[in-house]
Tab-separated table of C-alpha atoms in Angstrom:
chain	number	residue	atom	x	y	z
A	1498	MET	CA	69.291	118.155	77.805
A	1499	THR	CA	66.963	120.796	77.316
A	1500	PHE	CA	63.211	120.567	75.847
A	1501	LEU	CA	61.497	123.103	73.190
A	1502	TRP	CA	57.845	121.905	74.779
A	1503	PRO	CA	58.681	120.910	78.367
A	1504	GLN	CA	55.094	121.584	79.132
A	1505	LEU	CA	54.268	118.206	77.818
A	1506	LEU	CA	56.956	116.526	80.162
A	1507	TRP	CA	53.701	116.217	82.515
A	1508	LEU	CA	52.534	113.271	80.465
A	1509	LEU	CA	55.373	111.596	82.027
A	1510	LEU	CA	52.748	111.330	85.183
A	1511	ILE	CA	50.860	108.375	83.177
A	1512	LEU	CA	53.765	106.150	83.848
A	1513	PRO	CA	52.927	105.456	87.246
A	1514	LEU	CA	49.295	105.001	86.366
A	1515	LEU	CA	50.049	102.643	83.833
A	1516	VAL	CA	52.421	100.711	86.353
A	1517	LEU	CA	49.486	100.701	89.058
A	1518	LEU	CA	47.566	99.293	86.268
A	1519	TYR	CA	49.975	96.241	85.502
A	1520	TRP	CA	49.808	95.719	89.511
A	1521	TRP	CA	46.124	95.670	89.420
A	1522	LEU	CA	45.796	93.317	86.626
A	1523	LEU	CA	48.474	90.616	88.151
A	1524	ARG	CA	46.551	90.972	91.545
A	1525	ARG	CA	43.032	90.204	89.850
A	1526	ARG	CA	44.511	87.008	87.992
A	1527	LYS	CA	45.956	86.032	90.881
A	1528	GLN	CA	42.590	86.486	92.795
A	1529	ALA	CA	40.945	84.466	90.103
A	1530	SER	CA	43.324	81.649	90.266
A	1531	LEU	CA	42.067	81.242	94.208
A	1532	ARG	CA	38.656	80.123	93.162
A	1533	PHE	CA	40.216	76.997	91.796
A	1534	ALA	CA	39.563	74.000	94.828
A	1535	SER	CA	42.926	72.956	94.940
A	1536	LEU	CA	46.113	75.050	93.758
A	1537	SER	CA	48.289	71.865	93.528
A	1538	ILE	CA	45.782	70.742	90.567
A	1539	VAL	CA	46.281	73.574	89.033
A	1540	ARG	CA	50.018	74.092	89.275
A	1541	GLU	CA	50.254	70.401	88.188
A	1542	ALA	CA	48.147	71.109	85.178
A	1543	MET	CA	49.802	74.400	84.233
A	1544	GLY	CA	53.470	73.091	84.769
A	1545	LYS	CA	56.017	75.403	85.608
A	1546	GLY	CA	54.814	78.945	85.204
A	1547	PRO	CA	56.714	81.769	83.032
A	1548	GLY	CA	58.487	83.244	86.407
A	1549	TRP	CA	60.126	86.632	85.794
A	1550	ARG	CA	59.587	86.331	81.842
A	1551	ARG	CA	56.184	87.607	82.091
A	1552	HIS	CA	56.839	90.650	83.228
A	1553	VAL	CA	59.634	91.556	80.533
A	1554	PRO	CA	57.298	92.752	77.686
A	1555	PRO	CA	55.443	94.849	79.703
A	1556	VAL	CA	58.502	96.478	80.894
A	1557	LEU	CA	59.586	97.229	77.498
A	1558	LEU	CA	56.461	98.359	76.445
A	1559	LEU	CA	56.519	101.085	79.481
A	1560	LEU	CA	59.706	101.919	78.360
A	1561	ALA	CA	58.773	102.841	75.000
A	1562	PHE	CA	55.834	104.800	76.235
A	1563	ALA	CA	58.446	106.771	78.095
A	1564	ALA	CA	60.517	107.452	75.057
A	1565	MET	CA	57.176	108.477	73.437
A	1566	LEU	CA	56.370	111.071	75.821
A	1567	LEU	CA	59.873	112.565	75.849
A	1568	ALA	CA	60.025	112.671	72.385
A	1569	SER	CA	56.971	114.475	72.111
A	1570	ALA	CA	58.713	117.352	74.297
A	1571	ARG	CA	61.312	117.770	71.681
A	1572	PRO	CA	64.559	117.061	73.627
A	1573	MET	CA	67.532	118.844	72.647
A	1574	ALA	CA	71.265	117.499	73.331
A	1575	THR	CA	74.576	118.613	72.489
A	1576	ILE	CA	76.378	115.738	70.145
A	1577	VAL	CA	79.425	115.830	68.147
A	1578	LEU	CA	78.729	116.518	64.401
A	1579	PRO	CA	80.921	117.014	61.257
A	1580	SER	CA	81.856	120.755	61.624
A	1581	THR	CA	80.528	123.208	58.903
A	1582	GLN	CA	83.641	125.309	59.040
A	1583	GLN	CA	84.879	125.701	55.415
A	1584	THR	CA	87.774	127.964	55.926
A	1585	ILE	CA	90.915	128.381	57.985
A	1586	ILE	CA	93.434	131.054	58.076
A	1587	LEU	CA	96.600	130.321	59.497
A	1588	ALA	CA	98.392	133.252	60.700
A	1589	MET	CA	101.973	132.499	61.228
A	1590	ASP	CA	104.993	134.475	63.202
A	1591	VAL	CA	108.069	134.980	60.931
A	1592	SER	CA	109.700	137.563	63.113
A	1593	GLY	CA	113.545	137.077	63.786
A	1594	SER	CA	113.324	135.590	67.112
A	1595	MET	CA	111.684	132.559	65.459
A	1596	ARG	CA	115.298	131.425	64.784
A	1597	ALA	CA	115.537	130.505	68.473
A	1598	THR	CA	116.946	126.992	68.989
A	1599	ASP	CA	114.668	126.181	72.268
A	1600	VAL	CA	112.351	124.136	69.744
A	1601	LEU	CA	114.389	122.119	67.660
A	1602	PRO	CA	115.919	122.427	64.987
A	1603	ASN	CA	114.701	126.050	65.372
A	1604	ARG	CA	111.077	127.453	66.125
A	1605	LEU	CA	110.370	128.431	62.515
A	1606	VAL	CA	111.457	125.091	60.895
A	1607	ALA	CA	109.088	123.089	63.640
A	1608	SER	CA	106.427	125.817	63.249
A	1609	GLN	CA	106.781	125.023	59.033
A	1610	ASN	CA	107.067	121.270	59.649
A	1611	ALA	CA	103.758	121.215	62.158
A	1612	ALA	CA	101.691	123.382	59.602
A	1613	LYS	CA	102.363	121.118	56.912
A	1614	ALA	CA	101.574	117.933	59.022
A	1615	PHE	CA	98.202	119.713	60.265
A	1616	LEU	CA	97.312	120.374	56.387
A	1617	LYS	CA	97.822	117.038	55.524
A	1618	GLU	CA	95.099	115.731	58.238
A	1619	LEU	CA	92.723	118.123	57.236
A	1620	PRO	CA	89.933	117.187	54.936
A	1621	ARG	CA	90.271	118.161	51.385
A	1622	HIS	CA	86.992	120.183	51.293
A	1623	VAL	CA	88.585	122.551	54.021
A	1624	ARG	CA	89.827	125.686	52.120
A	1625	VAL	CA	92.882	127.313	53.898
A	1626	GLY	CA	94.743	130.772	53.460
A	1627	ILE	CA	98.212	131.548	55.230
A	1628	VAL	CA	99.055	135.022	56.498
A	1629	ALA	CA	102.760	135.728	57.567
A	1630	PHE	CA	103.861	138.289	59.814
A	1631	ALA	CA	106.695	139.956	61.535
A	1632	GLY	CA	106.704	144.118	61.446
A	1633	SER	CA	103.983	143.780	59.057
A	1634	ALA	CA	101.079	141.111	57.953
A	1635	GLN	CA	100.707	140.188	54.547
A	1636	VAL	CA	98.409	137.399	52.975
A	1637	VAL	CA	101.320	134.902	51.117
A	1638	GLN	CA	98.855	132.776	50.033
A	1639	PRO	CA	95.249	133.479	49.575
A	1640	ILE	CA	92.423	131.052	50.464
A	1641	THR	CA	92.660	127.979	48.345
A	1642	LEU	CA	91.924	124.019	48.428
A	1643	SER	CA	95.227	123.256	47.062
A	1644	ARG	CA	97.471	121.990	49.762
A	1645	GLU	CA	100.457	121.962	47.084
A	1646	ASP	CA	100.235	125.869	46.993
A	1647	LEU	CA	99.858	125.880	50.618
A	1648	ASN	CA	102.990	124.085	51.315
A	1649	ALA	CA	104.869	125.865	48.869
A	1650	ALA	CA	103.987	129.184	50.623
A	1651	ILE	CA	104.992	127.763	54.117
A	1652	ASP	CA	108.640	126.912	52.470
A	1653	LYS	CA	109.057	130.351	51.484
A	1654	PHE	CA	108.952	131.726	54.988
A	1655	GLN	CA	111.715	134.529	55.382
A	1656	MET	CA	112.443	136.076	58.852
A	1657	GLN	CA	111.731	139.579	59.325
A	1658	ARG	CA	112.110	142.092	62.618
A	1659	ALA	CA	109.392	143.085	65.007
A	1660	THR	CA	106.096	141.410	65.763
A	1661	ALA	CA	102.800	142.669	64.565
A	1662	ILE	CA	100.453	139.933	66.232
A	1663	GLY	CA	97.200	142.394	65.823
A	1664	SER	CA	98.098	143.227	62.224
A	1665	ALA	CA	98.004	139.533	61.745
A	1666	ILE	CA	94.369	139.150	62.896
A	1667	VAL	CA	92.817	142.264	61.218
A	1668	VAL	CA	94.917	140.963	57.869
A	1669	ALA	CA	93.301	137.255	58.700
A	1670	LEU	CA	89.862	138.893	59.067
A	1671	SER	CA	90.601	140.956	55.783
A	1672	GLU	CA	91.217	137.908	53.537
A	1673	LEU	CA	87.598	136.248	55.196
A	1674	PHE	CA	85.646	139.336	54.980
A	1675	PRO	CA	87.040	141.387	51.796
A	1676	GLY	CA	85.719	144.624	51.251
A	1677	GLN	CA	84.746	145.585	54.952
A	1678	VAL	CA	85.881	149.257	54.931
A	1679	ASP	CA	86.739	149.025	58.491
A	1680	LEU	CA	89.038	146.361	58.221
A	1681	ALA	CA	90.594	148.151	55.260
A	1682	SER	CA	91.204	151.357	57.133
A	1683	VAL	CA	92.709	149.419	60.034
A	1684	THR	CA	94.900	147.013	57.830
A	1685	TYR	CA	96.340	150.045	55.626
A	1686	GLY	CA	95.524	153.364	57.586
A	1687	ARG	CA	97.965	152.249	60.405
A	1688	SER	CA	100.599	149.911	58.616
A	1689	ASN	CA	104.210	150.453	59.129
A	1690	ASP	CA	104.854	149.336	55.274
A	1691	PRO	CA	105.551	152.766	53.428
A	1692	PHE	CA	104.440	150.951	50.049
A	1693	ALA	CA	101.025	149.662	51.550
A	1694	PRO	CA	97.956	151.508	50.287
A	1695	GLN	CA	97.046	154.657	52.589
A	1696	GLY	CA	93.112	154.621	52.102
A	1697	ARG	CA	90.619	154.854	49.237
A	1698	ALA	CA	90.835	157.697	46.539
A	1699	ILE	CA	88.093	160.092	47.151
A	1700	ASP	CA	86.597	159.768	44.039
A	1701	GLN	CA	86.392	155.898	43.928
A	1702	PRO	CA	82.879	154.761	44.306
A	1703	LYS	CA	82.101	152.477	47.467
A	1704	THR	CA	81.279	148.529	46.780
A	1705	GLU	CA	78.035	147.169	47.945
A	1706	ALA	CA	79.687	145.676	51.143
A	1707	GLU	CA	81.310	149.039	52.090
A	1708	LYS	CA	78.040	150.579	51.788
A	1709	LYS	CA	76.160	148.100	54.333
A	1710	PRO	CA	76.796	148.881	57.867
A	1711	PHE	CA	78.650	146.465	59.785
A	1712	GLU	CA	76.529	145.081	62.880
A	1713	PRO	CA	78.572	142.962	65.510
A	1714	VAL	CA	77.428	139.260	66.400
A	1715	PRO	CA	78.006	137.090	69.238
A	1716	PRO	CA	81.559	136.029	69.966
A	1717	GLY	CA	81.910	132.414	68.529
A	1718	SER	CA	78.898	132.523	66.497
A	1719	TYR	CA	80.794	132.625	63.188
A	1720	SER	CA	80.718	128.732	61.981
A	1721	SER	CA	82.243	129.132	58.838
A	1722	ALA	CA	85.830	130.150	59.105
A	1723	ALA	CA	88.453	130.378	61.850
A	1724	ILE	CA	91.874	131.575	62.594
A	1725	ILE	CA	95.009	129.948	63.816
A	1726	LEU	CA	97.636	132.251	65.269
A	1727	LEU	CA	101.201	130.832	65.918
A	1728	THR	CA	103.831	133.285	67.837
A	1729	ASP	CA	106.406	133.066	70.017
A	1730	GLY	CA	106.994	136.391	70.960
A	1731	GLN	CA	105.120	139.953	72.000
A	1732	ARG	CA	103.707	142.456	69.874
A	1733	THR	CA	105.971	145.099	69.314
A	1734	THR	CA	104.303	147.155	66.197
A	1735	GLY	CA	101.345	147.002	64.295
A	1736	VAL	CA	97.427	146.971	65.454
A	1737	ASP	CA	96.925	146.723	69.107
A	1738	THR	CA	96.186	143.104	69.804
A	1739	ALA	CA	93.363	143.641	72.022
A	1740	GLU	CA	91.800	145.864	69.597
A	1741	ALA	CA	92.132	143.083	66.679
A	1742	ALA	CA	90.646	140.785	68.876
A	1743	LYS	CA	87.810	142.604	69.704
A	1744	MET	CA	87.198	143.164	65.672
A	1745	ALA	CA	87.492	139.319	65.477
A	1746	ALA	CA	84.939	138.768	68.068
A	1747	ASP	CA	82.343	141.181	66.807
A	1748	ARG	CA	82.604	139.180	63.745
A	1749	GLY	CA	82.021	135.806	65.154
A	1750	VAL	CA	85.208	134.302	64.281
A	1751	ARG	CA	87.273	132.353	66.793
A	1752	VAL	CA	90.734	132.792	67.183
A	1753	TYR	CA	92.807	129.395	68.108
A	1754	THR	CA	96.270	131.051	69.529
A	1755	VAL	CA	99.176	128.678	69.611
A	1756	GLY	CA	102.186	130.086	71.722
A	1757	VAL	CA	105.817	128.467	70.757
A	1758	GLY	CA	109.038	128.517	73.041
A	1759	THR	CA	109.709	129.055	76.379
A	1760	VAL	CA	107.822	131.427	78.689
A	1761	ASP	CA	111.205	132.569	80.326
A	1762	GLY	CA	112.894	133.443	76.555
A	1763	GLU	CA	115.498	132.972	75.356
A	1764	VAL	CA	118.564	135.317	74.385
A	1765	ILE	CA	119.245	135.277	70.266
A	1766	GLY	CA	121.746	137.274	68.151
A	1767	PHE	CA	121.924	138.085	64.612
A	1768	GLU	CA	124.291	140.231	62.561
A	1769	GLY	CA	125.766	141.859	65.928
A	1770	TRP	CA	122.764	142.062	67.877
A	1771	SER	CA	121.134	140.173	70.736
A	1772	MET	CA	117.837	140.301	72.457
A	1773	ARG	CA	115.799	138.191	75.044
A	1774	VAL	CA	112.461	137.068	73.413
A	1775	ARG	CA	109.802	135.948	75.801
A	1776	LEU	CA	106.253	134.480	75.097
A	1777	ASP	CA	103.347	136.644	75.712
A	1778	GLU	CA	100.906	134.031	77.090
A	1779	GLU	CA	98.671	136.169	78.703
A	1780	THR	CA	97.867	137.944	75.628
A	1781	LEU	CA	97.349	135.079	73.591
A	1782	LYS	CA	95.053	133.385	76.372
A	1783	SER	CA	93.183	136.898	76.312
A	1784	VAL	CA	92.524	136.846	72.387
A	1785	ALA	CA	91.608	133.195	72.680
A	1786	ARG	CA	89.135	134.165	75.568
A	1787	ASP	CA	87.568	137.069	73.929
A	1788	THR	CA	87.080	135.464	70.818
A	1789	LYS	CA	85.688	131.907	72.223
A	1790	GLY	CA	88.714	130.165	70.906
A	1791	GLU	CA	91.421	128.172	72.693
A	1792	TYR	CA	95.106	128.747	73.590
A	1793	PHE	CA	97.786	126.360	73.071
A	1794	TYR	CA	101.575	126.198	74.429
A	1795	ALA	CA	103.938	124.359	72.519
A	1796	GLY	CA	107.416	124.109	73.972
A	1797	THR	CA	108.747	121.603	71.967
A	1798	ALA	CA	108.684	120.401	68.255
A	1799	GLU	CA	106.504	117.472	69.542
A	1800	ASN	CA	104.175	119.586	71.359
A	1801	LEU	CA	103.818	121.803	68.509
A	1802	LYS	CA	102.585	118.675	66.140
A	1803	GLN	CA	100.475	117.466	69.098
A	1804	VAL	CA	98.719	120.812	69.187
A	1805	TYR	CA	98.080	120.910	65.420
A	1806	GLU	CA	96.362	117.361	65.496
A	1807	SER	CA	94.437	118.757	68.348
A	1808	LEU	CA	93.116	121.753	66.518
A	1809	SER	CA	92.813	119.424	62.969
A	1810	THR	CA	90.347	117.115	65.112
A	1811	ARG	CA	88.643	120.308	66.913
A	1812	LEU	CA	88.111	122.203	63.339
A	1813	THR	CA	86.291	119.279	61.707
A	1814	VAL	CA	83.806	117.946	64.261
A	1815	GLU	CA	82.041	120.343	66.567
A	1816	LYS	CA	79.513	120.152	69.259
A	1817	LYS	CA	76.116	121.171	68.374
A	1818	GLU	CA	72.726	121.249	69.798
A	1819	THR	CA	70.619	119.219	68.129
A	1820	GLU	CA	66.840	118.237	68.613
A	1821	VAL	CA	66.849	114.012	69.331
A	1822	SER	CA	63.325	113.572	68.976
A	1823	GLY	CA	63.780	111.274	66.169
A	1824	LEU	CA	66.274	109.185	67.888
A	1825	LEU	CA	63.899	108.821	71.025
A	1826	ALA	CA	60.818	107.783	68.790
A	1827	LEU	CA	63.132	105.234	66.766
A	1828	ALA	CA	64.070	103.942	70.243
A	1829	ALA	CA	60.335	103.439	71.258
A	1830	ALA	CA	59.646	101.505	68.278
A	1831	LEU	CA	62.357	99.305	68.659
A	1832	LEU	CA	61.219	98.838	72.384
A	1833	VAL	CA	57.876	98.116	71.185
A	1834	LEU	CA	59.253	95.639	68.480
A	1835	MET	CA	61.030	93.471	71.308
A	1836	SER	CA	58.234	93.509	73.371
A	1837	ALA	CA	55.911	92.096	71.212
A	1838	GLY	CA	58.623	89.631	69.949
A	1839	LEU	CA	59.489	88.300	73.079
A	1840	SER	CA	55.759	87.955	73.992
A	1841	LEU	CA	55.036	86.128	70.871
A	1842	PHE	CA	58.196	83.853	71.353
A	1843	TRP	CA	57.437	83.060	74.934
A	1844	PHE	CA	53.869	82.813	75.051
A	1845	ASN	CA	52.453	82.689	71.448
A	1846	ARG	CA	50.421	86.000	71.947
A	1847	VAL	CA	51.047	89.666	72.104
A	1848	LEU	CA	51.192	90.728	76.147
């Protein structure tokens, strides 16, 4: 816990003084009772004393003072709140290696099933877009609230050759920040797709978003969106993964990476060719670390489902530093009411 006005914590020194005052009042009352000639006569007249109960209301009142003094220093605490994240981009690998069967029934089908289960658990107000990538990356479903459209896009995945992890991150960023010229130049200027646009026409005017200079922000500071990147292999083409991760970090977007398959890899064959596909965990961990996201390993279909369940929870709630002065003030008020109530109930008077 931190405090916005820590200098007011010095007021807590009043509490020992109040304890001394209470002790002095008790001692003074005891001395007054000694003036009677016979203490036994006094005890018989008064009956059984209040015992420990007489100390409870003052202790509660002391705790109320402590809570009020702490509240005056404006404490800040990290608490769990509903997330303000409204948009998630699923960037999913559809390269040929996803046909490997080390994750049953195969990596692609397992990832499709887990992604649809993830969408089912998300609150309905969270918008989602889908990017599919192999040798190139493209938006297969623009950002939408329609879970039916998202599920339909996932069902239409078709495998292709090569793996462009960095391109997937850049295309996902382009979907989150449309019109930013540096994203467009990286996405299209270095694409291996011969049908992709190769840049802006010279005489075409720039948009307002392109005129505005880009200013980097702290990594992980953009709380309105996140990217979930799922892949089973190593980058073989497209934008450099580290460069793409830096672009996400500069925009404050967290990238949560999910590694599918086995680290040692598996030999797969298709149409007369074969190759060993390996999971590049170090690169995925680096992307997550640089963007303040998190890396998850999914070695089985059940692991993959659990990963998406965990991500659903993480993306719908967040830990946030919040001022809790109001809670302490409420606690102080309740303690005062308890102190007064017990005093009236036990002694027919307030303290």
